[in-house]
C-alpha positions as a Markdown table, in Angstrom:
| # | Residue | x | y | z |
|---|---|---|---|---|
| 1 | Leu | -140.3 | -82.5 | -55.3 |
| 2 | Met | -138.8 | -81.8 | -52.2 |
| 3 | Ile | -139.3 | -83.9 | -48.9 |
| 4 | Asn | -139.2 | -81.2 | -46.0 |
| 5 | Pro | -140.5 | -82.7 | -42.4 |
| 6 | Asp | -140.5 | -81.1 | -39.1 |
| 7 | Gly | -141.1 | -82.4 | -35.7 |
| 8 | Val | -140.1 | -85.3 | -33.8 |
| 9 | Lys | -138.6 | -88.6 | -35.0 |
| 10 | Ala | -139.6 | -88.2 | -38.4 |
| 11 | Gln | -138.4 | -91.0 | -41.1 |
| 12 | Ile | -138.0 | -90.3 | -44.5 |
| 13 | Glu | -137.0 | -94.0 | -46.2 |
| 14 | Gly | -136.9 | -95.7 | -49.5 |
| 15 | Asn | -137.9 | -92.7 | -52.1 |
| 16 | Val | -136.4 | -92.4 | -55.1 |
| 17 | Ile | -136.0 | -88.4 | -55.9 |
| 18 | Gln | -135.2 | -87.3 | -59.5 |
| 19 | Leu | -135.2 | -84.1 | -60.3 |
| 20 | Gln | -135.6 | -82.7 | -64.0 |
| 21 | Pro | -134.1 | -80.2 | -66.2 |
| 22 | Gly | -134.7 | -76.8 | -65.0 |
| 23 | Gly | -134.6 | -75.3 | -61.8 |
| 24 | Asn | -132.1 | -73.3 | -59.4 |
| 25 | Thr | -129.9 | -73.8 | -56.3 |
| 26 | Gln | -133.2 | -73.8 | -53.9 |
| 27 | Asp | -134.4 | -77.2 | -55.4 |
| 28 | His | -133.2 | -79.4 | -52.9 |
| 29 | Gly | -134.0 | -83.1 | -52.7 |
| 30 | Ile | -134.6 | -83.6 | -48.8 |
| 31 | Tyr | -134.7 | -81.0 | -47.1 |
| 32 | Cys | -135.0 | -80.9 | -43.1 |
| 33 | Lys | -135.5 | -78.0 | -41.1 |
| 34 | Asp | -135.8 | -78.6 | -37.4 |
| 35 | Gly | -136.4 | -81.6 | -35.3 |
| 36 | Asn | -135.1 | -84.1 | -33.2 |
| 37 | Gly | -134.6 | -88.0 | -33.8 |
| 38 | Phe | -135.0 | -87.5 | -38.2 |
| 39 | Thr | -133.9 | -90.7 | -39.8 |
| 40 | Ile | -133.3 | -90.2 | -43.5 |
| 41 | Arg | -132.3 | -93.8 | -45.0 |
| 42 | Asn | -131.9 | -95.5 | -47.9 |
| 43 | Asn | -133.3 | -92.9 | -50.5 |
| 44 | Val | -131.8 | -92.1 | -53.9 |
| 45 | Val | -131.4 | -88.2 | -54.7 |
| 46 | Gln | -130.2 | -87.5 | -58.4 |
| 47 | Gly | -130.1 | -84.4 | -60.5 |
| 48 | His | -130.8 | -81.4 | -58.3 |
| 49 | Tyr | -129.4 | -78.2 | -58.7 |
| 50 | Gly | -129.6 | -77.4 | -54.9 |
| 51 | Tyr | -128.3 | -79.9 | -52.1 |
| 52 | Gly | -129.4 | -83.2 | -52.2 |
| 53 | Ile | -129.9 | -83.7 | -48.5 |
| 54 | His | -130.1 | -80.2 | -46.9 |
| 55 | Ile | -129.9 | -80.1 | -43.0 |
| 56 | Tyr | -130.5 | -76.3 | -42.1 |
| 57 | His | -132.5 | -74.0 | -40.5 |
| 58 | Glu | -132.5 | -70.0 | -39.8 |
| 59 | His | -134.9 | -67.8 | -37.6 |
| 60 | Lys | -136.0 | -65.7 | -41.1 |
| 61 | Ser | -139.7 | -65.2 | -40.8 |
| 62 | Trp | -140.2 | -64.6 | -36.9 |
| 63 | Thr | -138.5 | -63.4 | -34.1 |
| 64 | Pro | -137.6 | -66.4 | -31.7 |
| 65 | Thr | -138.3 | -66.2 | -27.9 |
| 66 | Glu | -136.1 | -69.4 | -27.1 |
| 67 | Pro | -133.5 | -71.7 | -28.9 |
| 68 | Leu | -134.3 | -73.7 | -31.8 |
| 69 | Tyr | -133.1 | -77.0 | -31.7 |
| 70 | Met | -132.2 | -79.8 | -34.4 |
| 71 | Leu | -131.0 | -83.0 | -32.6 |
| 72 | Asn | -130.3 | -86.4 | -33.5 |
| 73 | Tyr | -130.4 | -86.6 | -37.0 |
| 74 | Leu | -129.2 | -90.0 | -38.6 |
| 75 | Ile | -128.5 | -90.3 | -42.5 |
| 76 | Glu | -127.6 | -93.8 | -43.9 |
| 77 | Gly | -127.7 | -96.0 | -46.6 |
| 78 | Asn | -128.5 | -93.1 | -49.3 |
| 79 | Val | -127.2 | -92.6 | -52.8 |
| 80 | Val | -126.9 | -88.9 | -53.4 |
| 81 | Ser | -125.7 | -88.1 | -57.0 |
| 82 | Gly | -125.3 | -85.3 | -59.8 |
| 83 | Ser | -125.9 | -82.4 | -57.8 |
| 84 | Arg | -125.7 | -79.4 | -60.3 |
| 85 | Gln | -124.3 | -76.5 | -58.5 |
| 86 | Arg | -124.5 | -77.8 | -54.8 |
| 87 | Ala | -122.9 | -80.4 | -52.1 |
| 88 | Gly | -125.0 | -83.7 | -52.1 |
| 89 | Ile | -125.1 | -83.4 | -48.2 |
| 90 | Ile | -124.8 | -80.4 | -46.2 |
| 91 | Ile | -125.1 | -80.1 | -42.6 |
| 92 | Ala | -125.6 | -76.3 | -41.3 |
| 93 | His | -127.4 | -73.4 | -39.7 |
| 94 | Gly | -128.1 | -69.8 | -39.5 |
| 95 | Val | -127.2 | -67.0 | -37.1 |
| 96 | Val | -128.6 | -66.0 | -33.7 |
| 97 | Arg | -131.5 | -63.9 | -33.8 |
| 98 | Asn | -133.1 | -61.8 | -30.9 |
| 99 | Gly | -130.4 | -63.4 | -28.7 |
| 100 | Gln | -131.6 | -67.0 | -29.6 |
| 101 | Pro | -129.5 | -69.7 | -31.0 |
| 102 | Ile | -130.0 | -72.4 | -33.4 |
| 103 | Ile | -128.7 | -75.8 | -32.1 |
| 104 | Leu | -127.4 | -78.2 | -34.6 |
| 105 | Lys | -126.2 | -81.3 | -32.6 |
| 106 | Gly | -125.8 | -85.1 | -32.7 |
| 107 | Val | -125.8 | -85.7 | -36.7 |
| 108 | Thr | -124.5 | -89.2 | -37.8 |
| 109 | Ile | -123.8 | -89.5 | -41.3 |
| 110 | Arg | -122.7 | -93.3 | -42.0 |
| 111 | Asn | -123.1 | -95.7 | -45.1 |
| 112 | Asn | -124.1 | -93.6 | -47.7 |
| 113 | Ile | -122.4 | -93.4 | -51.4 |
| 114 | Leu | -121.9 | -89.9 | -52.7 |
| 115 | Tyr | -120.7 | -89.2 | -56.6 |
| 116 | Asn | -120.6 | -86.3 | -59.0 |
| 117 | Asn | -121.6 | -83.7 | -56.8 |
| 118 | Ala | -120.5 | -80.2 | -58.2 |
| 119 | Leu | -119.0 | -78.7 | -55.1 |
| 120 | Asn | -118.5 | -81.5 | -52.1 |
| 121 | Gly | -120.0 | -84.8 | -51.2 |
| 122 | Ile | -120.3 | -83.5 | -47.9 |
| 123 | Leu | -120.2 | -80.3 | -46.6 |
| 124 | Ile | -120.4 | -79.3 | -42.7 |
| 125 | Arg | -120.6 | -75.4 | -41.9 |
| 126 | Lys | -122.1 | -75.5 | -38.7 |
| 127 | Gly | -123.0 | -78.2 | -36.0 |
| 128 | Glu | -121.6 | -80.1 | -32.8 |
| 129 | Asp | -120.9 | -83.8 | -32.5 |
| 130 | Ile | -121.4 | -84.6 | -36.1 |
| 131 | Lys | -119.9 | -88.1 | -37.0 |
| 132 | Val | -119.1 | -88.8 | -40.6 |
| 133 | Tyr | -118.6 | -93.0 | -40.8 |
| 134 | His | -118.2 | -95.5 | -43.6 |
| 135 | Asn | -119.3 | -93.3 | -46.6 |
| 136 | Thr | -117.7 | -94.0 | -50.1 |
| 137 | Leu | -117.5 | -90.5 | -52.4 |
| 138 | Val | -116.2 | -90.9 | -56.0 |
| 139 | Ser | -115.5 | -87.6 | -57.7 |
| 140 | Asp | -115.9 | -85.8 | -54.6 |
| 141 | Asp | -114.8 | -84.6 | -51.0 |
| 142 | Ile | -115.7 | -83.6 | -47.6 |
| 143 | Arg | -115.5 | -80.2 | -46.7 |
| 144 | Leu | -115.4 | -79.0 | -43.1 |
| 145 | Glu | -116.2 | -75.1 | -42.7 |
| 146 | Gly | -117.3 | -75.4 | -38.6 |
| 147 | Gly | -118.4 | -77.3 | -36.1 |
| 148 | Ser | -117.0 | -80.3 | -34.7 |
| 149 | Ser | -116.9 | -83.7 | -36.6 |
| 150 | Thr | -115.3 | -87.1 | -36.4 |
| 151 | Leu | -114.7 | -88.4 | -39.8 |
| 152 | Gln | -113.8 | -92.1 | -40.0 |
| 153 | Asn | -113.4 | -95.2 | -41.8 |
| 154 | Asn | -114.6 | -93.1 | -45.3 |
| 155 | Ile | -113.4 | -94.2 | -48.7 |
| 156 | Ile | -112.7 | -90.7 | -50.9 |
| 157 | His | -111.7 | -90.8 | -54.3 |
| 158 | Ala | -111.8 | -86.8 | -55.5 |
| 159 | Ala | -109.3 | -85.2 | -57.5 |
| 160 | Glu | -107.9 | -83.2 | -55.0 |
| 161 | Leu | -107.5 | -86.1 | -52.7 |
| 162 | Gln | -107.7 | -84.4 | -49.5 |
| 163 | Ile | -110.2 | -83.6 | -46.7 |
| 164 | Thr | -110.9 | -79.8 | -46.5 |
| 165 | Asn | -110.9 | -78.4 | -43.3 |
| 166 | Gln | -111.5 | -75.0 | -42.4 |
| 167 | Ala | -112.6 | -75.0 | -39.2 |
| 168 | Gly | -109.6 | -75.3 | -37.3 |
| 169 | Ala | -109.6 | -77.4 | -34.0 |
| 170 | Gly | -112.5 | -79.7 | -32.9 |
| 171 | Asn | -112.2 | -82.0 | -36.0 |
| 172 | Thr | -110.9 | -85.6 | -36.2 |
| 173 | Ala | -110.1 | -87.6 | -39.1 |
| 174 | Thr | -109.0 | -91.4 | -38.8 |
| 175 | Asn | -108.8 | -94.7 | -40.8 |
| 176 | Asn | -109.8 | -92.8 | -44.3 |
| 177 | Leu | -108.7 | -94.0 | -47.2 |
| 178 | Tyr | -108.0 | -91.7 | -49.9 |
| 179 | Trp | -107.3 | -92.5 | -54.0 |
């Protein structure tokens, strides 16, 4: 099962998504590919091969004539665990096509519990104004590969005890507990 909304102000709330054995890395729990004002709240996502919550889009099957916008996403109160091959939550987008960018901005990830995901608890590849607040990660970490993010007041228990920041400038981390 995959929940895949498009549009404006979609709300995904109170679902239990447990993927069964079998499948591949394209099996995601919740996949949002474009829109504005999405809320993903109080869901349980377990046992997926792909990403538990996947915020991503790319121009694959058409030639765009204007920018694609992914704006103002709220991801809160979710429990994401047991990804077999990917991260619990990913924030990313594809490349410019036909001169038209994908604009991913204004994502808040807060008050989530992530544990025992294969790669990372939270993976941020691209996006601007990404806020990661008050999350608890057990046997998981946070990886920043691009964009601009603020990480604050998170509790992180991981074997490496670190936030991996490959993105460079534009990211801040304050008042996080690592153990």
